[in-house]
GROMACS .gro file of C-alpha atoms in nm:
model
  500
    1MET     CA    1  -1.741  -2.744  -5.325
    2ARG     CA    2  -1.888  -2.925  -5.097
    3ARG     CA    3  -1.886  -3.341  -5.119
    4LEU     CA    4  -2.128  -3.616  -4.924
    5VAL     CA    5  -1.922  -3.824  -4.710
    6GLY     CA    6  -2.210  -3.996  -4.522
    7TYR     CA    7  -2.478  -3.948  -4.262
    8VAL     CA    8  -2.509  -3.912  -3.861
    9MET     CA    9  -2.568  -4.305  -3.750
   10ALA     CA   10  -2.500  -4.391  -3.411
   11SER     CA   11  -2.429  -4.751  -3.348
   12GLU     CA   12  -2.602  -4.726  -3.001
   13GLY     CA   13  -2.899  -4.536  -3.087
   14ILE     CA   14  -2.817  -4.238  -2.908
   15TYR     CA   15  -2.754  -3.884  -3.007
   16ARG     CA   16  -2.590  -3.576  -2.880
   17PRO     CA   17  -2.456  -3.235  -2.954
   18ASP     CA   18  -2.057  -3.294  -2.905
   19ARG     CA   19  -2.017  -3.648  -2.989
   20VAL     CA   20  -2.163  -3.755  -3.332
   21GLU     CA   21  -2.118  -4.119  -3.513
   22VAL     CA   22  -2.093  -4.088  -3.892
   23THR     CA   23  -2.129  -4.406  -4.120
   24LEU     CA   24  -1.928  -4.308  -4.422
   25THR     CA   25  -2.121  -4.375  -4.812
   26ARG     CA   26  -1.942  -4.629  -4.998
   27ASP     CA   27  -1.694  -4.488  -5.183
   28ALA     CA   28  -1.596  -4.207  -4.943
   29THR     CA   29  -1.328  -4.192  -4.709
   30THR     CA   30  -1.202  -3.958  -4.430
   31HIS     CA   31  -0.892  -3.946  -4.192
   32ARG     CA   32  -0.838  -3.907  -3.828
   33GLY     CA   33  -0.818  -3.527  -3.774
   34GLU     CA   34  -1.056  -3.438  -4.067
   35TYR     CA   35  -1.290  -3.155  -4.050
   36LEU     CA   36  -1.641  -3.255  -4.158
   37LEU     CA   37  -1.952  -3.009  -4.171
   38VAL     CA   38  -2.329  -3.038  -4.122
   39GLU     CA   39  -2.594  -2.788  -4.173
   40LEU     CA   40  -2.845  -2.766  -3.899
   41ASN     CA   41  -3.123  -2.456  -3.872
   42GLY     CA   42  -2.956  -2.238  -4.144
   43LYS     CA   43  -2.580  -2.295  -3.949
   44SER     CA   44  -2.285  -2.452  -4.080
   45VAL     CA   45  -2.164  -2.652  -3.776
   46MET     CA   46  -1.806  -2.803  -3.820
   47LEU     CA   47  -1.707  -3.146  -3.702
   48GLN     CA   48  -1.376  -3.304  -3.651
   49ALA     CA   49  -1.307  -3.659  -3.710
   50GLU     CA   50  -1.123  -3.823  -3.392
   51ASP     CA   51  -1.148  -4.175  -3.485
   52VAL     CA   52  -1.210  -4.353  -3.797
   53PHE     CA   53  -1.258  -4.744  -3.860
   54VAL     CA   54  -1.423  -5.013  -4.064
   55LYS     CA   55  -1.667  -5.198  -3.891
   56ARG     CA   56  -1.765  -5.571  -3.999
   57GLN     CA   57  -1.973  -5.814  -3.761
   58THR     CA   58  -1.789  -6.106  -3.720
   59SER     CA   59  -1.930  -6.436  -3.623
   60SER     CA   60  -1.788  -6.800  -3.507
   61TYR     CA   61  -1.874  -6.922  -3.838
   62ASP     CA   62  -1.652  -6.644  -4.000
   63GLU     CA   63  -1.387  -6.726  -3.790
   64LYS     CA   64  -1.369  -7.107  -3.882
   65LEU     CA   65  -1.411  -7.011  -4.268
   66VAL     CA   66  -1.104  -6.808  -4.216
   67ARG     CA   67  -0.898  -7.053  -3.999
   68ASP     CA   68  -0.985  -7.334  -4.304
   69GLY     CA   69  -0.825  -7.063  -4.558
   70VAL     CA   70  -1.192  -6.995  -4.679
   71ILE     CA   71  -1.224  -6.643  -4.745
   72ARG     CA   72  -1.562  -6.521  -4.847
   73GLU     CA   73  -1.562  -6.126  -4.877
   74ASP     CA   74  -1.896  -5.956  -4.846
   75GLU     CA   75  -1.900  -5.633  -4.933
   76GLU     CA   76  -2.239  -5.569  -4.811
   77ARG     CA   77  -2.129  -5.634  -4.429
   78VAL     CA   78  -1.856  -5.392  -4.438
   79VAL     CA   79  -1.899  -5.028  -4.287
   80ALA     CA   80  -1.690  -4.723  -4.248
   81LYS     CA   81  -1.736  -4.512  -3.949
   82ALA     CA   82  -1.594  -4.180  -3.851
   83VAL     CA   83  -1.624  -4.091  -3.456
   84CYS     CA   84  -1.643  -3.678  -3.454
   85TRP     CA   85  -1.650  -3.430  -3.207
   86GLN     CA   86  -1.851  -3.101  -3.257
   87VAL     CA   87  -1.620  -2.813  -3.330
   88GLY     CA   88  -1.890  -2.531  -3.359
   89HIS     CA   89  -2.005  -2.274  -3.617
   90LEU     CA   90  -1.906  -1.895  -3.656
   91GLU     CA   91  -2.145  -1.617  -3.570
   92ASP     CA   92  -2.060  -1.275  -3.651
   93GLY     CA   93  -1.663  -1.379  -3.641
   94GLU     CA   94  -1.709  -1.571  -3.318
   95LEU     CA   95  -1.690  -1.956  -3.252
   96LYS     CA   96  -1.980  -2.081  -3.090
   97PRO     CA   97  -2.127  -2.435  -3.014
   98TYR     CA   98  -2.458  -2.570  -3.139
   99LEU     CA   99  -2.637  -2.700  -2.826
  100HIS     CA  100  -2.895  -2.909  -2.944
  101PRO     CA  101  -2.842  -3.325  -3.049
  102ILE     CA  102  -2.715  -3.339  -3.406
  103PRO     CA  103  -3.031  -3.603  -3.515
  104PRO     CA  104  -2.974  -3.952  -3.692
  105LEU     CA  105  -2.952  -3.931  -4.073
  106THR     CA  106  -2.848  -3.562  -4.115
  107PRO     CA  107  -2.586  -3.537  -4.398
  108VAL     CA  108  -2.240  -3.503  -4.352
  109PHE     CA  109  -2.012  -3.297  -4.575
  110ARG     CA  110  -1.636  -3.239  -4.683
  111PRO     CA  111  -1.637  -2.890  -4.646
  112SER     CA  112  -1.504  -2.680  -4.964
  113GLU     CA  113  -1.159  -2.530  -4.903
  114LYS     CA  114  -1.278  -2.166  -4.907
  115GLU     CA  115  -1.534  -2.281  -4.617
  116LEU     CA  116  -1.263  -2.441  -4.404
  117GLU     CA  117  -1.018  -2.152  -4.469
  118GLU     CA  118  -1.286  -1.908  -4.371
  119PHE     CA  119  -1.337  -2.109  -4.034
  120VAL     CA  120  -1.001  -2.167  -3.934
  121THR     CA  121  -0.784  -1.861  -4.031
  122PRO     CA  122  -0.757  -1.581  -3.762
  123ASP     CA  123  -0.836  -1.253  -3.816
  124GLY     CA  124  -0.560  -0.979  -3.809
  125PRO     CA  125  -0.162  -1.046  -3.846
  126SER     CA  126  -0.044  -1.420  -3.935
  127ILE     CA  127   0.217  -1.576  -4.103
  128SER     CA  128   0.177  -1.922  -4.318
  129ILE     CA  129   0.374  -2.214  -4.210
  130GLY     CA  130   0.239  -2.465  -4.446
  131THR     CA  131  -0.121  -2.629  -4.513
  132ILE     CA  132  -0.363  -2.798  -4.323
  133TYR     CA  133  -0.347  -3.173  -4.434
  134PRO     CA  134  -0.507  -3.302  -4.671
  135THR     CA  135  -0.596  -2.986  -4.867
  136SER     CA  136  -0.389  -2.676  -5.001
  137ILE     CA  137  -0.563  -2.451  -4.734
  138PRO     CA  138  -0.245  -2.243  -4.525
  139LEU     CA  139  -0.214  -2.315  -4.205
  140ARG     CA  140  -0.208  -1.926  -4.072
  141LEU     CA  141  -0.105  -1.865  -3.727
  142ASP     CA  142  -0.250  -1.541  -3.514
  143LEU     CA  143   0.061  -1.363  -3.480
  144ARG     CA  144  -0.069  -1.191  -3.176
  145ARG     CA  145  -0.159  -1.527  -2.989
  146VAL     CA  146   0.193  -1.682  -3.085
  147PHE     CA  147   0.364  -1.368  -2.928
  148ARG     CA  148   0.170  -1.384  -2.645
  149GLN     CA  149   0.195  -1.743  -2.569
  150GLY     CA  150   0.519  -1.877  -2.748
  151VAL     CA  151   0.542  -2.206  -2.898
  152LEU     CA  152   0.658  -2.565  -2.837
  153ILE     CA  153   0.800  -2.803  -3.091
  154ILE     CA  154   0.864  -3.186  -3.027
  155GLY     CA  155   0.939  -3.447  -3.287
  156GLY     CA  156   1.213  -3.714  -3.317
  157VAL     CA  157   1.510  -3.694  -3.517
  158GLY     CA  158   1.456  -3.633  -3.894
  159THR     CA  159   1.085  -3.574  -3.846
  160GLY     CA  160   1.101  -3.170  -3.928
  161LYS     CA  161   1.106  -2.988  -3.625
  162SER     CA  162   1.395  -2.790  -3.726
  163THR     CA  163   1.269  -2.706  -4.086
  164LEU     CA  164   0.974  -2.588  -3.879
  165MET     CA  165   1.173  -2.372  -3.645
  166LEU     CA  166   1.355  -2.219  -3.953
  167THR     CA  167   1.025  -2.155  -4.109
  168LEU     CA  168   0.888  -1.948  -3.817
  169MET     CA  169   1.210  -1.762  -3.822
  170VAL     CA  170   1.182  -1.672  -4.174
  171ARG     CA  171   0.828  -1.604  -4.224
  172MET     CA  172   0.858  -1.335  -3.891
  173LEU     CA  173   1.116  -1.200  -4.082
  174GLN     CA  174   0.938  -1.174  -4.390
  175SER     CA  175   0.569  -1.058  -4.237
  176ILE     CA  176   0.679  -0.802  -3.951
  177ARG     CA  177   0.800  -0.472  -3.958
  178ASN     CA  178   1.105  -0.418  -3.747
  179PRO     CA  179   1.129  -0.771  -3.588
  180HIS     CA  180   1.391  -0.861  -3.336
  181LEU     CA  181   1.461  -1.276  -3.282
  182LEU     CA  182   1.738  -1.418  -3.074
  183LEU     CA  183   1.848  -1.781  -3.155
  184ILE     CA  184   2.040  -1.962  -2.914
  185ASP     CA  185   2.220  -2.244  -3.149
  186TRP     CA  186   2.403  -2.492  -2.958
  187ASP     CA  187   2.554  -2.649  -3.258
  188GLY     CA  188   2.550  -2.437  -3.551
  189GLU     CA  189   2.219  -2.609  -3.691
  190TYR     CA  190   2.053  -2.294  -3.832
  191ASP     CA  191   2.388  -2.114  -4.006
  192THR     CA  192   2.230  -2.096  -4.314
  193ARG     CA  193   2.219  -1.874  -4.607
  194THR     CA  194   1.868  -1.859  -4.606
  195LEU     CA  195   1.795  -1.729  -4.282
  196ALA     CA  196   2.098  -1.511  -4.293
  197GLU     CA  197   1.947  -1.314  -4.584
  198GLU     CA  198   1.630  -1.290  -4.498
  199ALA     CA  199   1.771  -1.127  -4.177
  200GLU     CA  200   1.973  -0.865  -4.368
  201ARG     CA  201   1.668  -0.785  -4.539
  202ALA     CA  202   1.457  -0.740  -4.267
  203GLY     CA  203   1.701  -0.525  -4.066
  204GLY     CA  204   2.019  -0.690  -3.997
  205TYR     CA  205   2.209  -1.010  -3.920
  206LEU     CA  206   2.454  -1.054  -3.648
  207ARG     CA  207   2.625  -1.395  -3.572
  208LEU     CA  208   2.822  -1.437  -3.235
  209ALA     CA  209   3.039  -1.730  -3.191
  210ALA     CA  210   3.157  -1.896  -2.914
  211PRO     CA  211   3.393  -1.837  -2.714
  212LEU     CA  212   3.200  -1.515  -2.648
  213ARG     CA  213   3.168  -1.261  -2.315
  214LEU     CA  214   2.828  -1.115  -2.259
  215ALA     CA  215   2.840  -0.776  -2.128
  216ARG     CA  216   2.629  -0.741  -1.765
  217ARG     CA  217   2.418  -0.433  -1.779
  218ALA     CA  218   2.360  -0.428  -1.419
  219ASN     CA  219   2.623  -0.341  -1.196
  220PHE     CA  220   2.459  -0.575  -0.944
  221LEU     CA  221   2.448  -0.959  -0.946
  222SER     CA  222   2.281  -1.214  -0.718
  223PRO     CA  223   2.542  -1.387  -0.517
  224THR     CA  224   2.499  -1.717  -0.724
  225ASN     CA  225   2.503  -1.550  -1.057
  226ALA     CA  226   2.819  -1.323  -0.945
  227TYR     CA  227   2.990  -1.682  -0.862
  228ASN     CA  228   2.871  -1.816  -1.220
  229LYS     CA  229   3.024  -1.535  -1.387
  230ILE     CA  230   3.334  -1.570  -1.197
  231ARG     CA  231   3.386  -1.956  -1.290
  232GLN     CA  232   3.277  -1.874  -1.629
  233LEU     CA  233   3.524  -1.604  -1.687
  234SER     CA  234   3.787  -1.801  -1.510
  235GLY     CA  235   3.739  -2.115  -1.671
  236ARG     CA  236   3.767  -2.295  -1.366
  237ALA     CA  237   3.583  -2.616  -1.344
  238PRO     CA  238   3.273  -2.652  -1.081
  239ASN     CA  239   3.428  -2.955  -0.916
  240GLU     CA  240   3.742  -2.795  -0.820
  241ASN     CA  241   3.740  -2.761  -0.440
  242VAL     CA  242   3.788  -2.351  -0.448
  243MET     CA  243   3.490  -2.354  -0.683
  244ARG     CA  244   3.281  -2.581  -0.445
  245ALA     CA  245   3.385  -2.317  -0.156
  246LEU     CA  246   3.298  -2.004  -0.381
  247PHE     CA  247   2.951  -2.171  -0.482
  248ALA     CA  248   2.899  -2.258  -0.120
  249ALA     CA  249   3.009  -1.911  -0.005
  250ALA     CA  250   2.737  -1.777  -0.274
  251LYS     CA  251   2.463  -1.975  -0.130
  252GLN     CA  252   2.528  -1.901   0.248
  253LEU     CA  253   2.510  -1.522   0.152
  254GLU     CA  254   2.185  -1.576  -0.002
  255GLU     CA  255   2.065  -1.742   0.262
  256SER     CA  256   2.170  -1.475   0.493
  257GLY     CA  257   1.945  -1.207   0.321
  258VAL     CA  258   2.185  -1.046   0.062
  259GLN     CA  259   2.005  -1.017  -0.275
  260ALA     CA  260   2.261  -0.839  -0.471
  261VAL     CA  261   2.646  -0.793  -0.460
  262GLU     CA  262   2.828  -0.544  -0.655
  263TRP     CA  263   3.024  -0.640  -0.949
  264SER     CA  264   3.363  -0.534  -0.832
  265LEU     CA  265   3.691  -0.643  -0.623
  266ASP     CA  266   3.523  -0.427  -0.330
  267GLY     CA  267   3.184  -0.554  -0.390
  268LEU     CA  268   3.255  -0.921  -0.414
  269ARG     CA  269   3.458  -0.899  -0.065
  270PRO     CA  270   3.141  -1.010   0.142
  271LEU     CA  271   3.139  -1.329  -0.101
  272LEU     CA  272   3.507  -1.449  -0.021
  273GLU     CA  273   3.475  -1.355   0.330
  274LYS     CA  274   3.225  -1.643   0.383
  275ILE     CA  275   3.489  -1.931   0.283
  276GLY     CA  276   3.619  -2.038   0.597
  277ASN     CA  277   3.912  -2.204   0.493
  278PRO     CA  278   4.205  -1.962   0.462
  279PRO     CA  279   4.379  -2.164   0.207
  280LEU     CA  280   4.076  -2.164  -0.015
  281ARG     CA  281   3.991  -1.803   0.072
  282ARG     CA  282   4.315  -1.679  -0.037
  283GLU     CA  283   4.276  -1.890  -0.420
  284ALA     CA  284   3.959  -1.727  -0.433
  285GLU     CA  285   4.099  -1.399  -0.405
  286GLU     CA  286   4.393  -1.455  -0.633
  287ILE     CA  287   4.125  -1.580  -0.889
  288VAL     CA  288   3.866  -1.298  -0.830
  289SER     CA  289   4.175  -1.014  -0.865
  290LYS     CA  290   4.269  -1.175  -1.197
  291VAL     CA  291   3.933  -1.205  -1.341
  292MET     CA  292   3.830  -0.813  -1.283
  293ARG     CA  293   4.207  -0.747  -1.422
  294ALA     CA  294   4.121  -0.939  -1.719
  295VAL     CA  295   3.749  -0.744  -1.726
  296GLU     CA  296   3.896  -0.418  -1.682
  297GLY     CA  297   4.167  -0.486  -1.957
  298ALA     CA  298   3.924  -0.609  -2.206
  299GLN     CA  299   3.842  -0.247  -2.309
  300GLY     CA  300   3.491  -0.367  -2.512
  301GLY     CA  301   3.566  -0.713  -2.528
  302GLU     CA  302   3.228  -0.792  -2.395
  303VAL     CA  303   2.932  -0.818  -2.605
  304ASP     CA  304   2.616  -0.593  -2.501
  305ILE     CA  305   2.325  -0.847  -2.615
  306VAL     CA  306   2.085  -0.597  -2.565
  307GLU     CA  307   2.199  -0.359  -2.826
  308ALA     CA  308   2.267  -0.618  -3.047
  309VAL     CA  309   1.923  -0.690  -3.037
  310LYS     CA  310   1.824  -0.367  -3.064
  311GLY     CA  311   2.025  -0.294  -3.386
  312ASN     CA  312   1.934  -0.644  -3.555
  313ALA     CA  313   1.641  -0.830  -3.646
  314LEU     CA  314   1.842  -1.159  -3.576
  315VAL     CA  315   2.098  -1.184  -3.345
  316HIS     CA  316   2.249  -1.567  -3.404
  317LEU     CA  317   2.429  -1.701  -3.091
  318ASP     CA  318   2.621  -1.992  -3.272
  319MET     CA  319   2.780  -2.208  -2.986
  320SER     CA  320   2.929  -2.456  -3.166
  321GLY     CA  321   3.271  -2.349  -3.084
  322ALA     CA  322   3.226  -2.374  -2.694
  323GLN     CA  323   3.409  -2.590  -2.483
  324SER     CA  324   3.141  -2.748  -2.282
  325TRP     CA  325   2.775  -2.750  -2.201
  326ASP     CA  326   2.857  -2.519  -1.896
  327GLU     CA  327   2.927  -2.261  -2.130
  328ILE     CA  328   2.670  -2.294  -2.378
  329VAL     CA  329   2.403  -2.321  -2.101
  330ASN     CA  330   2.544  -2.025  -1.910
  331THR     CA  331   2.585  -1.819  -2.210
  332ALA     CA  332   2.220  -1.887  -2.322
  333ARG     CA  333   2.088  -1.786  -1.969
  334GLU     CA  334   2.323  -1.490  -1.939
  335ALA     CA  335   2.181  -1.346  -2.272
  336ILE     CA  336   1.784  -1.430  -2.187
  337GLU     CA  337   1.852  -1.276  -1.856
  338GLU     CA  338   1.964  -0.966  -1.985
  339CYS     CA  339   1.663  -0.929  -2.269
  340TYR     CA  340   1.417  -1.041  -1.965
  341ARG     CA  341   1.557  -0.740  -1.754
  342GLU     CA  342   1.578  -0.458  -2.032
  343ALA     CA  343   1.207  -0.586  -2.137
  344ARG     CA  344   1.044  -0.529  -1.801
  345ALA     CA  345   1.237  -0.190  -1.753
  346ASN     CA  346   1.150  -0.069  -2.114
  347PRO     CA  347   0.806  -0.089  -2.267
  348GLY     CA  348   0.986  -0.032  -2.631
  349PHE     CA  349   1.190  -0.346  -2.614
  350GLY     CA  350   1.080  -0.730  -2.691
  351VAL     CA  351   1.247  -1.008  -2.853
  352ALA     CA  352   1.148  -1.362  -2.946
  353VAL     CA  353   1.386  -1.610  -2.813
  354PHE     CA  354   1.435  -1.950  -3.054
  355ILE     CA  355   1.616  -2.279  -2.864
  356ASP     CA  356   1.622  -2.619  -3.033
  357GLU     CA  357   1.725  -2.917  -2.819
  358VAL     CA  358   1.567  -2.725  -2.529
  359HIS     CA  359   1.603  -3.043  -2.333
  360ASN     CA  360   1.980  -2.989  -2.256
  361PHE     CA  361   1.891  -2.639  -2.133
  362VAL     CA  362   1.603  -2.720  -1.901
  363PRO     CA  363   1.592  -3.121  -1.828
  364GLN     CA  364   1.355  -3.278  -1.614
  365SER     CA  365   1.664  -3.427  -1.411
  366PRO     CA  366   1.924  -3.198  -1.410
  367SER     CA  367   2.161  -3.442  -1.239
  368GLU     CA  368   2.122  -3.647  -1.578
  369GLY     CA  369   2.173  -3.356  -1.818
  370ALA     CA  370   2.461  -3.220  -2.028
  371ALA     CA  371   2.576  -2.940  -1.822
  372SER     CA  372   2.676  -2.947  -1.440
  373ARG     CA  373   2.401  -2.968  -1.182
  374GLN     CA  374   2.479  -2.627  -1.037
  375THR     CA  375   2.468  -2.492  -1.386
  376TYR     CA  376   2.147  -2.577  -1.422
  377GLU     CA  377   2.024  -2.467  -1.087
  378GLU     CA  378   2.082  -2.139  -1.230
  379MET     CA  379   1.953  -2.186  -1.598
  380ILE     CA  380   1.594  -2.372  -1.450
  381PRO     CA  381   1.447  -2.089  -1.296
  382VAL     CA  382   1.527  -1.826  -1.569
  383MET     CA  383   1.354  -2.041  -1.818
  384LYS     CA  384   1.082  -2.126  -1.575
  385LEU     CA  385   1.003  -1.743  -1.493
  386VAL     CA  386   1.024  -1.659  -1.897
  387ALA     CA  387   0.836  -1.933  -1.973
  388THR     CA  388   0.564  -1.802  -1.731
  389THR     CA  389   0.590  -1.402  -1.758
  390GLY     CA  390   0.821  -1.368  -2.070
  391PRO     CA  391   0.542  -1.340  -2.330
  392ARG     CA  392   0.348  -1.071  -2.151
  393ASN     CA  393   0.674  -0.877  -2.087
  394GLY     CA  394   0.780  -0.888  -2.460
  395VAL     CA  395   0.984  -1.164  -2.450
  396PRO     CA  396   0.820  -1.497  -2.603
  397LEU     CA  397   0.977  -1.835  -2.627
  398PHE     CA  398   1.030  -2.066  -2.907
  399ILE     CA  399   1.129  -2.387  -2.830
  400ALA     CA  400   1.203  -2.714  -2.976
  401THR     CA  401   1.294  -3.076  -2.835
  402GLN     CA  402   1.322  -3.425  -2.974
  403ARG     CA  403   1.261  -3.557  -2.605
  404LEU     CA  404   0.976  -3.411  -2.472
  405SER     CA  405   0.986  -3.644  -2.177
  406GLU     CA  406   1.309  -3.511  -2.059
  407VAL     CA  407   1.225  -3.134  -2.044
  408ASP     CA  408   1.098  -3.014  -1.716
  409LYS     CA  409   0.744  -3.073  -1.696
  410PHE     CA  410   0.679  -2.703  -1.572
  411VAL     CA  411   0.790  -2.541  -1.879
  412THR     CA  412   0.661  -2.763  -2.095
  413THR     CA  413   0.308  -2.776  -1.949
  414GLN     CA  414   0.357  -2.372  -1.968
  415MET     CA  415   0.443  -2.383  -2.330
  416GLY     CA  416   0.195  -2.650  -2.430
  417GLN     CA  417  -0.065  -2.357  -2.545
  418ASN     CA  418   0.060  -2.335  -2.895
  419ILE     CA  419   0.207  -2.715  -2.979
  420PHE     CA  420   0.368  -2.889  -3.312
  421ALA     CA  421   0.406  -3.237  -3.242
  422PHE     CA  422   0.578  -3.445  -3.515
  423ARG     CA  423   0.655  -3.827  -3.498
  424VAL     CA  424   0.732  -3.913  -3.156
  425GLU     CA  425   0.815  -4.213  -2.938
  426ASP     CA  426   0.630  -4.410  -2.767
  427VAL     CA  427   0.798  -4.263  -2.443
  428ASP     CA  428   0.722  -3.921  -2.509
  429LEU     CA  429   0.363  -3.997  -2.606
  430MET     CA  430   0.175  -3.995  -2.248
  431ARG     CA  431   0.313  -3.632  -2.187
  432LEU     CA  432   0.225  -3.510  -2.505
  433ARG     CA  433  -0.124  -3.660  -2.446
  434GLU     CA  434  -0.147  -3.435  -2.131
  435ILE     CA  435  -0.085  -3.154  -2.330
  436VAL     CA  436  -0.306  -3.190  -2.598
  437GLY     CA  437  -0.583  -3.384  -2.449
  438SER     CA  438  -0.731  -3.547  -2.744
  439ASP     CA  439  -0.674  -3.901  -2.919
  440ILE     CA  440  -0.552  -3.719  -3.190
  441ALA     CA  441  -0.240  -3.728  -3.004
  442TYR     CA  442  -0.197  -4.067  -3.080
  443ALA     CA  443  -0.175  -3.985  -3.476
  444ALA     CA  444   0.164  -3.830  -3.391
  445ARG     CA  445   0.340  -4.214  -3.374
  446THR     CA  446   0.266  -4.267  -3.756
  447LEU     CA  447   0.301  -3.930  -3.905
  448PRO     CA  448   0.547  -3.907  -4.184
  449ARG     CA  449   0.826  -3.674  -4.207
  450GLY     CA  450   0.726  -3.304  -4.272
  451HIS     CA  451   0.376  -3.379  -4.118
  452CYS     CA  452   0.299  -3.252  -3.746
  453ILE     CA  453  -0.005  -3.185  -3.516
  454TYR     CA  454  -0.078  -2.858  -3.426
  455LYS     CA  455  -0.321  -2.746  -3.112
  456GLY     CA  456  -0.313  -2.418  -2.984
  457HIS     CA  457  -0.475  -2.066  -2.971
  458ALA     CA  458  -0.333  -1.902  -3.274
  459LEU     CA  459  -0.622  -2.054  -3.505
  460ARG     CA  460  -0.988  -1.948  -3.480
  461VAL     CA  461  -1.050  -2.320  -3.344
  462GLN     CA  462  -0.873  -2.458  -3.072
  463ARG     CA  463  -0.905  -2.845  -3.184
  464PRO     CA  464  -0.602  -3.007  -3.295
  465VAL     CA  465  -0.537  -2.996  -3.680
  466ILE     CA  466  -0.271  -3.219  -3.902
  467ALA     CA  467  -0.047  -2.973  -4.104
  468VAL     CA  468   0.228  -2.997  -4.382
  469VAL     CA  469   0.521  -2.791  -4.273
  470GLU     CA  470   0.657  -2.565  -4.580
  471LYS     CA  471   1.027  -2.604  -4.613
  472VAL     CA  472   1.185  -2.257  -4.681
  473GLY     CA  473   1.540  -2.409  -4.698
  474ASP     CA  474   1.768  -2.647  -4.533
  475VAL     CA  475   1.973  -2.632  -4.177
  476ALA     CA  476   2.330  -2.677  -4.187
  477SER     CA  477   2.310  -3.050  -4.094
  478VAL     CA  478   2.148  -3.165  -4.395
  479GLY     CA  479   2.369  -3.377  -4.620
  480LYS     CA  480   2.639  -3.419  -4.319
  481ASP     CA  481   2.532  -3.802  -4.233
  482LEU     CA  482   2.769  -4.029  -4.216
  483LEU     CA  483   2.669  -4.216  -4.535
  484THR     CA  484   2.693  -3.911  -4.732
  485ARG     CA  485   3.030  -3.808  -4.574
  486TRP     CA  486   3.167  -4.173  -4.649
  487THR     CA  487   3.031  -4.145  -5.012
  488GLN     CA  488   3.100  -3.785  -5.133
  489GLY     CA  489   3.412  -3.731  -5.296
  490ILE     CA  490   3.573  -4.098  -5.230
  491GLU     CA  491   3.670  -4.307  -5.525
  492PRO     CA  492   3.640  -4.655  -5.473
  493GLU     CA  493   3.939  -4.848  -5.462
  494THR     CA  494   4.039  -5.068  -5.749
  495HIS     CA  495   4.153  -5.401  -5.666
  496GLN     CA  496   4.377  -5.587  -5.976
  497THR     CA  497   4.443  -5.948  -5.932
  498GLY     CA  498   4.726  -6.128  -6.098
  499GLU     CA  499   4.947  -6.424  -6.074
  500GLY     CA  500   5.282  -6.449  -5.951
   0.00000   0.00000   0.00000
């Protein structure tokens, strides 16, 4: 049931329809982000507290008393306040604003849980990932919106972002008929029984572990992609002279207007002919010939990622066995490219792509990333393309990072339509403020573990809410910290002293 918490009363004596200042009753409390309610002309208009504070007029005499250690508590001079913004009211299932000023002394209530649930819960198919703080109301996300826009998750180490990624995947597997998820897991964090069992029940679980080779369904590649595949299959380092020459040749070929080359020994000859240094050209020819012989002799050793996705509810690319970040990022790029290409060509194909620690895949400064700059020159355009056009083509991204400021800004801005923010560092707070566009973002500095701010289009309202994430299971790193490794199964030595 509703509970009275205060009355509309502005300190400046000015009353507007959008910004509402509330004086709380003596025993009432509220918190930043909480939803409140006023009744106006038969309409239940929702407000959201954006700032809460306690007001006490202080005179110079009060300061002198405190300076001298004389404390006089005067409860009559202490007033609790909440500054709110109007969210709107429901009319025929649609959210509409109340356009008239909200008058002084209007009673302000905490809505009942049923009222709040009806107000924020979207129509149509949805999944629950936790509760709206401080209530027991489920935070349900509109699946149509989520898959149409994707999700961005940010938070520091140990705040709960990986738990939310796991919860999102499990709830999708449990709630959707015939789901298809692709998980790019760079360190084996999601190698958990909970995820594998839910995927098996939903239609199949396939774990692909590094090192692995992904089959190219297309017979033609861009010159730069051809170079990248040659380097990956040959195992040669990008800083070797021959690979530098091959990369420069690929760029020259593209600049001359060649958009694609056939993936064959003959098809790659124009690429090799662009190498002006004869010794380096001969070395490159030997490398390409060796790669082609190895590919032809593989006899099905490559993985068709598209067929793998079609045949399973979850394909888990576990890259924890990779030898380098170049290998991890290149494999991720090839998998995303193949799925995106298939989705564009086949209206019946679609896959949700999950990537944790995405700052290692699309850094703001490629020269400071974990992989080589050349690798990022291939990966970043792909991620920008999929972040922009992937959702409408059936390939939405679900990405997480602990360092928002280090992720390519184009990608984070595009993905900010549905954002979950756990506790973040001050250096990342300004980027979060730019995306969320609300002072509630500053609450992210003090959120406890497992609590986050959600803002997006997957609720009926687009104002931020504070949520408590439901934990469906532990990620693989739980219980593997240094102190646990030291203490588990280790008996302390017994030191005996004696004479002699």
